[in-house]
């Protein structure tokens, strides 16, 4: 699995910071608010509640997609478009395992070098 997908580009973005509740901005607009955040040694990611945009769906976004964090404005910027996020694999907290992590890795790896 690609470490760059599951790690923040700048480690200071997650250290001593609670990103829950921050707005998430794709390259072409807002996608929702952070509902969960993981800083595990095995990988870092954000779970975004997309609200009515993708009704009833949450999207897991690996930390490697984050290109900026504005703590004052409570915004997280990602290097993805809304369509790329909408097309990502569904996230189910109760079904998060090696297989689902692998699907997310496969999907997001091409975007991690942007």
Tab-separated table of N, CA and C in Angstrom:
chain	number	residue	atom	x	y	z
A	1	UNK	N	0.834	-1.181	0.000
A	1	UNK	CA	0.000	0.000	0.000
A	1	UNK	C	0.873	1.236	0.000
A	2	UNK	N	0.384	2.252	-0.598
A	2	UNK	CA	1.147	3.478	-0.733
A	2	UNK	C	1.078	4.308	0.544
A	3	UNK	N	2.249	4.548	1.153
A	3	UNK	CA	2.299	5.357	2.369
A	3	UNK	C	1.884	6.793	2.105
A	4	UNK	N	2.161	7.304	0.901
A	4	UNK	CA	1.833	8.698	0.622
A	4	UNK	C	0.329	8.943	0.608
A	5	UNK	N	-0.451	7.942	0.310
A	5	UNK	CA	-1.904	8.100	0.307
A	5	UNK	C	-2.421	8.295	1.729
A	6	UNK	N	-1.818	7.626	2.690
A	6	UNK	CA	-2.336	7.582	4.056
A	6	UNK	C	-1.579	8.482	5.026
A	7	UNK	N	-0.761	9.397	4.525
A	7	UNK	CA	0.008	10.304	5.388
A	7	UNK	C	-0.177	11.742	4.931
A	8	UNK	N	-0.262	12.650	5.896
A	8	UNK	CA	-0.338	14.073	5.561
A	8	UNK	C	0.964	14.529	4.925
A	9	UNK	N	0.860	15.425	3.971
A	9	UNK	CA	2.045	15.985	3.312
A	9	UNK	C	2.846	16.836	4.286
A	10	UNK	N	2.160	17.469	5.203
A	10	UNK	CA	2.779	18.299	6.238
A	10	UNK	C	2.276	17.765	7.574
A	11	UNK	N	3.160	17.173	8.364
A	11	UNK	CA	2.728	16.527	9.602
A	11	UNK	C	2.142	17.510	10.606
A	12	UNK	N	2.457	18.785	10.489
A	12	UNK	CA	1.916	19.760	11.436
A	12	UNK	C	0.409	19.949	11.264
A	13	UNK	N	-0.144	19.520	10.120
A	13	UNK	CA	-1.572	19.691	9.896
A	13	UNK	C	-2.411	18.877	10.863
A	14	UNK	N	-1.895	17.779	11.334
A	14	UNK	CA	-2.694	16.917	12.198
A	14	UNK	C	-2.217	16.887	13.637
A	15	UNK	N	-1.011	17.335	13.898
A	15	UNK	CA	-0.484	17.270	15.254
A	15	UNK	C	-1.250	18.216	16.171
A	16	UNK	N	-1.692	17.687	17.282
A	16	UNK	CA	-2.400	18.466	18.292
A	16	UNK	C	-3.600	19.216	17.722
A	17	UNK	N	-4.189	18.705	16.678
A	17	UNK	CA	-5.317	19.379	16.041
A	17	UNK	C	-6.494	18.429	15.915
A	18	UNK	N	-7.649	18.922	16.262
A	18	UNK	CA	-8.872	18.166	16.069
A	18	UNK	C	-9.568	18.752	14.850
A	19	UNK	N	-9.571	18.024	13.754
A	19	UNK	CA	-10.131	18.524	12.502
A	19	UNK	C	-11.630	18.252	12.376
A	20	UNK	N	-12.224	17.573	13.348
A	20	UNK	CA	-13.653	17.277	13.294
A	20	UNK	C	-14.435	18.591	13.299
A	21	UNK	N	-15.371	18.684	12.366
A	21	UNK	CA	-16.181	19.888	12.225
A	21	UNK	C	-15.657	20.865	11.189
A	22	UNK	N	-14.431	20.665	10.727
A	22	UNK	CA	-13.869	21.539	9.692
A	22	UNK	C	-14.613	21.305	8.378
A	23	UNK	N	-14.749	22.368	7.589
A	23	UNK	CA	-15.290	22.257	6.236
A	23	UNK	C	-14.221	21.683	5.321
A	24	UNK	N	-14.645	20.908	4.326
A	24	UNK	CA	-13.714	20.338	3.357
A	24	UNK	C	-13.997	20.956	1.995
A	25	UNK	N	-12.945	21.505	1.388
A	25	UNK	CA	-13.047	22.166	0.091
A	25	UNK	C	-12.325	21.341	-0.970
A	26	UNK	N	-13.084	20.890	-1.952
A	26	UNK	CA	-12.493	20.256	-3.135
A	26	UNK	C	-12.005	21.370	-4.051
A	27	UNK	N	-11.354	21.015	-5.137
A	27	UNK	CA	-10.834	22.034	-6.050
A	27	UNK	C	-11.945	22.832	-6.725
A	28	UNK	N	-13.176	22.296	-6.694
A	28	UNK	CA	-14.290	22.995	-7.340
A	28	UNK	C	-15.475	23.239	-6.412
A	29	UNK	N	-15.226	23.304	-5.108
A	29	UNK	CA	-16.292	23.659	-4.176
A	29	UNK	C	-16.321	22.814	-2.919
A	30	UNK	N	-17.200	23.204	-2.026
A	30	UNK	CA	-17.330	22.540	-0.728
A	30	UNK	C	-17.989	21.174	-0.884
A	31	UNK	N	-17.516	20.210	-0.074
A	31	UNK	CA	-18.118	18.871	-0.136
A	31	UNK	C	-18.761	18.441	1.173
A	32	UNK	N	-18.512	19.159	2.265
A	32	UNK	CA	-19.113	18.789	3.533
A	32	UNK	C	-18.201	19.081	4.702
A	33	UNK	N	-18.529	18.448	5.836
A	33	UNK	CA	-17.771	18.651	7.069
A	33	UNK	C	-17.146	17.342	7.529
A	34	UNK	N	-16.021	17.467	8.202
A	34	UNK	CA	-15.335	16.290	8.737
A	34	UNK	C	-16.120	15.764	9.927
A	35	UNK	N	-16.470	14.489	9.841
A	35	UNK	CA	-17.251	13.811	10.865
A	35	UNK	C	-16.358	12.950	11.761
A	36	UNK	N	-15.300	12.412	11.182
A	36	UNK	CA	-14.335	11.582	11.908
A	36	UNK	C	-12.955	11.863	11.337
A	37	UNK	N	-11.942	11.640	12.167
A	37	UNK	CA	-10.561	11.781	11.699
A	37	UNK	C	-9.705	10.737	12.400
A	38	UNK	N	-8.801	10.130	11.652
A	38	UNK	CA	-7.901	9.125	12.210
A	38	UNK	C	-6.461	9.588	12.061
A	39	UNK	N	-5.713	9.444	13.125
A	39	UNK	CA	-4.281	9.725	13.102
A	39	UNK	C	-3.491	8.487	13.502
A	40	UNK	N	-4.050	7.314	13.206
A	40	UNK	CA	-3.384	6.059	13.542
A	40	UNK	C	-2.041	5.948	12.836
A	41	UNK	N	-1.139	5.209	13.447
A	41	UNK	CA	0.165	4.972	12.823
A	41	UNK	C	0.007	4.225	11.499
A	42	UNK	N	-1.043	3.416	11.393
A	42	UNK	CA	-1.270	2.638	10.169
A	42	UNK	C	-1.851	3.480	9.041
A	43	UNK	N	-2.302	4.660	9.348
A	43	UNK	CA	-2.861	5.524	8.313
A	43	UNK	C	-3.690	6.645	8.887
A	44	UNK	N	-3.698	7.733	8.164
A	44	UNK	CA	-4.458	8.904	8.576
A	44	UNK	C	-5.497	9.194	7.507
A	45	UNK	N	-6.714	9.519	7.951
A	45	UNK	CA	-7.764	9.819	6.994
A	45	UNK	C	-8.836	10.667	7.642
A	46	UNK	N	-9.698	11.205	6.785
A	46	UNK	CA	-10.838	12.004	7.199
A	46	UNK	C	-12.100	11.331	6.680
A	47	UNK	N	-13.140	11.357	7.479
A	47	UNK	CA	-14.446	10.909	7.018
A	47	UNK	C	-15.312	12.157	6.918
A	48	UNK	N	-15.828	12.393	5.715
A	48	UNK	CA	-16.582	13.610	5.438
A	48	UNK	C	-18.065	13.284	5.314
A	49	UNK	N	-18.870	13.999	6.094
A	49	UNK	CA	-20.317	13.914	5.962
A	49	UNK	C	-20.707	14.852	4.831
A	50	UNK	N	-21.162	14.291	3.732
A	50	UNK	CA	-21.462	15.084	2.538
A	50	UNK	C	-22.853	15.708	2.574
A	51	UNK	N	-23.613	15.441	3.634
A	51	UNK	CA	-24.943	16.034	3.752
A	51	UNK	C	-25.827	15.661	2.580
A	52	UNK	N	-26.502	16.654	2.015
A	52	UNK	CA	-27.436	16.397	0.913
A	52	UNK	C	-26.749	16.258	-0.432
A	53	UNK	N	-25.465	16.612	-0.494
A	53	UNK	CA	-24.743	16.545	-1.763
A	53	UNK	C	-24.713	15.110	-2.299
A	54	UNK	N	-24.294	14.165	-1.467
A	54	UNK	CA	-24.410	12.734	-1.801
A	54	UNK	C	-25.267	12.165	-0.678
A	55	UNK	N	-26.553	12.230	-0.820
A	55	UNK	CA	-27.502	11.971	0.253
A	55	UNK	C	-27.184	10.689	1.022
A	56	UNK	N	-27.011	10.850	2.320
A	56	UNK	CA	-26.809	9.714	3.194
A	56	UNK	C	-25.458	9.038	3.091
A	57	UNK	N	-24.538	9.618	2.358
A	57	UNK	CA	-23.229	8.985	2.161
A	57	UNK	C	-22.133	9.771	2.871
A	58	UNK	N	-21.177	9.026	3.355
A	58	UNK	CA	-19.954	9.619	3.876
A	58	UNK	C	-18.829	9.173	2.963
A	59	UNK	N	-17.836	9.999	2.860
A	59	UNK	CA	-16.680	9.669	2.043
A	59	UNK	C	-15.434	9.704	2.908
A	60	UNK	N	-14.635	8.661	2.771
A	60	UNK	CA	-13.339	8.610	3.428
A	60	UNK	C	-12.317	9.209	2.468
A	61	UNK	N	-11.551	10.168	2.967
A	61	UNK	CA	-10.516	10.802	2.155
A	61	UNK	C	-9.185	10.603	2.864
A	62	UNK	N	-8.251	9.899	2.242
A	62	UNK	CA	-6.940	9.697	2.854
A	62	UNK	C	-6.211	11.023	3.047
A	63	UNK	N	-5.381	11.079	4.071
A	63	UNK	CA	-4.652	12.303	4.405
A	63	UNK	C	-3.769	12.792	3.268
A	64	UNK	N	-3.310	11.900	2.407
A	64	UNK	CA	-2.455	12.297	1.295
A	64	UNK	C	-3.135	13.204	0.288
A	65	UNK	N	-4.466	13.260	0.310
A	65	UNK	CA	-5.209	14.145	-0.595
A	65	UNK	C	-5.311	15.566	-0.053
A	66	UNK	N	-4.948	15.746	1.212
A	66	UNK	CA	-5.021	17.076	1.830
A	66	UNK	C	-3.841	17.916	1.349
A	67	UNK	N	-4.161	19.101	0.826
A	67	UNK	CA	-3.110	20.011	0.353
A	67	UNK	C	-2.992	21.253	1.217
A	68	UNK	N	-3.901	21.414	2.172
A	68	UNK	CA	-3.810	22.566	3.059
A	68	UNK	C	-4.812	22.486	4.185
A	69	UNK	N	-4.456	23.104	5.307
A	69	UNK	CA	-5.348	23.196	6.457
A	69	UNK	C	-5.297	24.632	6.964
A	70	UNK	N	-6.466	25.232	7.085
A	70	UNK	CA	-6.592	26.581	7.632
A	70	UNK	C	-7.293	26.450	8.978
A	71	UNK	N	-6.491	26.441	10.057
A	71	UNK	CA	-7.072	26.255	11.385
A	71	UNK	C	-7.916	27.457	11.798
A	72	UNK	N	-7.530	28.655	11.387
A	72	UNK	CA	-8.309	29.845	11.741
A	72	UNK	C	-9.687	29.812	11.084
A	73	UNK	N	-9.729	29.442	9.812
A	73	UNK	CA	-10.993	29.374	9.080
A	73	UNK	C	-11.698	28.037	9.192
A	74	UNK	N	-11.042	27.077	9.852
A	74	UNK	CA	-11.571	25.715	10.021
A	74	UNK	C	-11.932	25.079	8.676
A	75	UNK	N	-10.956	25.113	7.761
A	75	UNK	CA	-11.107	24.523	6.431
A	75	UNK	C	-9.975	23.550	6.149
A	76	UNK	N	-10.306	22.479	5.455
A	76	UNK	CA	-9.322	21.536	4.937
A	76	UNK	C	-9.473	21.542	3.423
A	77	UNK	N	-8.363	21.697	2.717
A	77	UNK	CA	-8.374	21.739	1.258
A	77	UNK	C	-7.811	20.426	0.737
A	78	UNK	N	-8.516	19.827	-0.233
A	78	UNK	CA	-8.055	18.573	-0.828
A	78	UNK	C	-7.808	18.768	-2.320
A	79	UNK	N	-6.987	17.890	-2.883
A	79	UNK	CA	-6.585	18.001	-4.290
A	79	UNK	C	-7.497	17.217	-5.227
A	80	UNK	N	-8.744	17.101	-4.869
A	80	UNK	CA	-9.711	16.310	-5.628
A	80	UNK	C	-10.873	17.192	-6.077
A	81	UNK	N	-11.531	16.784	-7.150
A	81	UNK	CA	-12.756	17.461	-7.562
A	81	UNK	C	-13.941	16.803	-6.863
A	82	UNK	N	-15.067	17.480	-6.914
A	82	UNK	CA	-16.278	16.916	-6.330
A	82	UNK	C	-16.654	15.599	-7.012
A	83	UNK	N	-16.506	15.533	-8.329
A	83	UNK	CA	-16.824	14.292	-9.048
A	83	UNK	C	-15.896	13.149	-8.643
A	84	UNK	N	-14.621	13.450	-8.432
A	84	UNK	CA	-13.676	12.407	-8.006
A	84	UNK	C	-14.048	11.879	-6.627
A	85	UNK	N	-14.483	12.757	-5.755
A	85	UNK	CA	-14.895	12.336	-4.416
A	85	UNK	C	-16.205	11.554	-4.492
A	86	UNK	N	-17.120	12.023	-5.315
A	86	UNK	CA	-18.406	11.335	-5.470
A	86	UNK	C	-18.212	9.926	-6.027
A	87	UNK	N	-17.224	9.743	-6.893
A	87	UNK	CA	-16.956	8.441	-7.517
A	87	UNK	C	-16.132	7.501	-6.641
A	88	UNK	N	-15.652	7.986	-5.520
A	88	UNK	CA	-14.823	7.164	-4.625
A	88	UNK	C	-15.645	6.022	-4.034
A	89	UNK	N	-14.962	4.982	-3.571
A	89	UNK	CA	-15.684	3.873	-2.935
A	89	UNK	C	-16.478	4.366	-1.723
A	90	UNK	N	-17.620	3.738	-1.486
A	90	UNK	CA	-18.405	4.069	-0.303
A	90	UNK	C	-17.622	3.720	0.954
A	91	UNK	N	-17.896	4.459	2.016
A	91	UNK	CA	-17.259	4.196	3.305
A	91	UNK	C	-18.314	3.693	4.273
A	92	UNK	N	-18.016	2.587	4.921
A	92	UNK	CA	-18.880	2.025	5.952
A	92	UNK	C	-17.996	1.697	7.147
A	93	UNK	N	-18.172	2.441	8.219
A	93	UNK	CA	-17.346	2.258	9.415
A	93	UNK	C	-17.395	0.815	9.918
A	94	UNK	N	-18.565	0.193	9.812
A	94	UNK	CA	-18.723	-1.178	10.301
A	94	UNK	C	-18.078	-2.214	9.388
A	95	UNK	N	-17.715	-1.810	8.179
A	95	UNK	CA	-17.109	-2.728	7.215
A	95	UNK	C	-15.709	-2.255	6.811
A	96	UNK	N	-15.049	-1.495	7.688
A	96	UNK	CA	-13.704	-1.001	7.384
A	96	UNK	C	-12.706	-2.100	7.735
A	97	UNK	N	-12.054	-2.643	6.711
A	97	UNK	CA	-11.102	-3.730	6.902
A	97	UNK	C	-10.010	-3.613	5.840
A	98	UNK	N	-9.143	-4.594	5.761
A	98	UNK	CA	-8.042	-4.538	4.791
A	98	UNK	C	-8.538	-4.453	3.348
A	99	UNK	N	-9.627	-5.158	3.036
A	99	UNK	CA	-10.162	-5.115	1.669
A	99	UNK	C	-10.679	-3.726	1.308
A	100	UNK	N	-11.464	-3.129	2.206
A	100	UNK	CA	-12.001	-1.798	1.900
A	100	UNK	C	-10.885	-0.756	1.888
A	101	UNK	N	-9.910	-0.913	2.759
A	101	UNK	CA	-8.760	0.000	2.731
A	101	UNK	C	-8.005	-0.151	1.401
A	102	UNK	N	-7.879	-1.373	0.922
A	102	UNK	CA	-7.219	-1.614	-0.358
A	102	UNK	C	-7.953	-0.956	-1.516
A	103	UNK	N	-9.293	-1.017	-1.497
A	103	UNK	CA	-10.080	-0.355	-2.547
A	103	UNK	C	-9.850	1.154	-2.525
A	104	UNK	N	-9.806	1.719	-1.331
A	104	UNK	CA	-9.556	3.160	-1.212
A	104	UNK	C	-8.133	3.504	-1.654
A	105	UNK	N	-7.176	2.663	-1.297
A	105	UNK	CA	-5.789	2.897	-1.727
A	105	UNK	C	-5.701	2.876	-3.246
A	106	UNK	N	-6.298	1.861	-3.859
A	106	UNK	CA	-6.273	1.757	-5.323
A	106	UNK	C	-6.923	2.976	-5.975
A	107	UNK	N	-8.031	3.431	-5.405
A	107	UNK	CA	-8.742	4.558	-5.998
A	107	UNK	C	-7.949	5.865	-5.856
A	108	UNK	N	-7.413	6.125	-4.666
A	108	UNK	CA	-6.799	7.427	-4.393
A	108	UNK	C	-5.321	7.538	-4.779
A	109	UNK	N	-4.625	6.427	-4.972
A	109	UNK	CA	-3.193	6.497	-5.292
A	109	UNK	C	-2.881	7.381	-6.499
A	110	UNK	N	-3.621	7.305	-7.605
A	110	UNK	CA	-3.288	8.182	-8.744
A	110	UNK	C	-3.385	9.676	-8.420
A	111	UNK	N	-4.184	10.032	-7.419
A	111	UNK	CA	-4.362	11.442	-7.066
A	111	UNK	C	-3.342	11.927	-6.039
A	112	UNK	N	-2.620	11.009	-5.418
A	112	UNK	CA	-1.735	11.396	-4.309
A	112	UNK	C	-0.500	12.165	-4.753
A	113	UNK	N	-0.190	12.148	-6.039
A	113	UNK	CA	1.011	12.849	-6.504
A	113	UNK	C	0.708	14.234	-7.073
A	114	UNK	N	-0.525	14.660	-7.012
A	114	UNK	CA	-0.883	15.992	-7.527
A	114	UNK	C	-0.285	17.080	-6.670
